[in-house]
XYZ file of C-alpha atoms in Angstrom:
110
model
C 63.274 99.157 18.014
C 61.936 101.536 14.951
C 59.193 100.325 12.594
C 59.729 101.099 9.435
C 56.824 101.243 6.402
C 55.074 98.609 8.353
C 56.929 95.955 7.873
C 60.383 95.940 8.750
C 61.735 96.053 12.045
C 65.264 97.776 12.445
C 67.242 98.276 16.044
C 71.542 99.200 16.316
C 72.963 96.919 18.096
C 74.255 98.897 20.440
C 71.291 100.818 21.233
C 70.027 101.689 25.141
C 67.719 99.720 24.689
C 69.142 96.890 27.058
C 66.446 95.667 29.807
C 67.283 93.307 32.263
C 66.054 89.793 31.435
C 64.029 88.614 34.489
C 63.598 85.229 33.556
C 67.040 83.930 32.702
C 69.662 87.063 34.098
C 71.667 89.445 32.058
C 70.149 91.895 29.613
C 67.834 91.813 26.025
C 67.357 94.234 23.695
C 64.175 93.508 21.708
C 64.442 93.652 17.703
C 60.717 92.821 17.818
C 57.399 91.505 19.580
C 54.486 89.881 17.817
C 52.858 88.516 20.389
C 54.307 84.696 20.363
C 57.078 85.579 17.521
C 60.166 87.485 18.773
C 63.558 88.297 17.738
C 66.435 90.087 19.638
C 69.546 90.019 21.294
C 70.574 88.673 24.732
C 74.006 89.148 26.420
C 75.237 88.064 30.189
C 75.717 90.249 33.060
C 79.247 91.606 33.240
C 79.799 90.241 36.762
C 79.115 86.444 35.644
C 75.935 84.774 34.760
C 74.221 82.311 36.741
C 72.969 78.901 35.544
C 69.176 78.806 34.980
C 66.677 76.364 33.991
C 63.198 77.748 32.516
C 60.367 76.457 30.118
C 60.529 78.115 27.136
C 56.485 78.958 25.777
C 57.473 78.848 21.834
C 60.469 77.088 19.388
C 63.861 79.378 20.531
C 66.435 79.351 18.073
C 69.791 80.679 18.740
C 73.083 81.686 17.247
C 75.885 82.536 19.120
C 77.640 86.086 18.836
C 80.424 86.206 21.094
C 81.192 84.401 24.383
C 79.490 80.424 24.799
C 77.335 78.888 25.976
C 75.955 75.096 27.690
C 72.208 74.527 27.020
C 70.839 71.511 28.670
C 67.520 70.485 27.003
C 64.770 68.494 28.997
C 67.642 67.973 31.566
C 69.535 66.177 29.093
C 73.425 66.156 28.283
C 74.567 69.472 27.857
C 74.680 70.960 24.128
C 78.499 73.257 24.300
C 77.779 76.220 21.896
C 80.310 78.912 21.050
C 80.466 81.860 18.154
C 78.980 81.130 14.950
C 76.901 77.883 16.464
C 72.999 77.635 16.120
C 70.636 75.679 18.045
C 67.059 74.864 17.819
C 64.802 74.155 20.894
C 60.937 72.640 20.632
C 58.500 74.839 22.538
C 57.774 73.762 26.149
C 60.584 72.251 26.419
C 62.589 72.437 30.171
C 65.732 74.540 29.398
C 68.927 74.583 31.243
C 71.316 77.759 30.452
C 74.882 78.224 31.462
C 76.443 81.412 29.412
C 80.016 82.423 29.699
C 79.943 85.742 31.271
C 81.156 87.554 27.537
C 78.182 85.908 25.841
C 75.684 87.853 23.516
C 73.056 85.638 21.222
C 70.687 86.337 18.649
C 67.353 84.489 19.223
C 64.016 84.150 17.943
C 60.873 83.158 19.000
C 58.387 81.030 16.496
C-alpha cells in the first residue's frame, strides 16, 4: 500500500503484500485502512477454502474477480456470486462464506 500526496491510496495487485486472513481463511492484501473504512483484495487458499460464518463490524461490499462464491446472510438462503457480481451486506450482520478455491474479491468496508 503507497500513499500518495495524501490522498490517494495505490497498491499492484500482485504485490507481497498478501497476509493471511485470520478471520475468514485465505489471504488479503490491504489497498487501505481508515479505521472503520477499508478497501482491498481477498483471494482463497490454494488448497481449498473452508466455509465460515463471521459478523461483519461495518457495510461489506463485494465484487467478484475470479473464482465464486455462496454468501449466506443472517443464515438465510444462500446468495451464488461469480465474476463480475456485486453484493452488499448491512453491518452486524451474521455472514456465512463459501469461496471456490480460485476466488479473489474486491471489498470495502463503510
Amino acid at each position: 500500500m503507497e500513499y500518495v500526496n495524501g490522498r490517494v491510496f495505490t497498491s499492484p495487485s500482485d504485490s507481497r503484500a498478501w497476509e493471511p486472513d485470520d478471520d475468514v481463511g485465505g489471504a488479503a492484501h490491504m489497498l487501505f485502512d481508515l479505521g472503520e473504512t477499508k478497501a482491498g483484495l481477498w483471494r482463497a487458499s490454494p488448497e481449498g477454502a473452508v466455509p465460515t460464518e463471521v459478523e461483519i463490524p461495518a457495510r461489506e461490499t463485494i465484487l467478484v474477480l475470479e473464482g465464486g462464491v455462496r454468501v449466506a446472510i443472517d443464515r438465510g438462503e444462500p446468495h451464488e456470486l461469480r465474476v463480475g457480481d456485486m453484493l452488499s451486506i448491512p453491518a452486524r450482520a451474521v455472514v456465512g462464506w463459501d469461496p471456490s478455491p480460485d476466488c479473489l474479491v474486491f471489498w470495502v468496508y463503510s
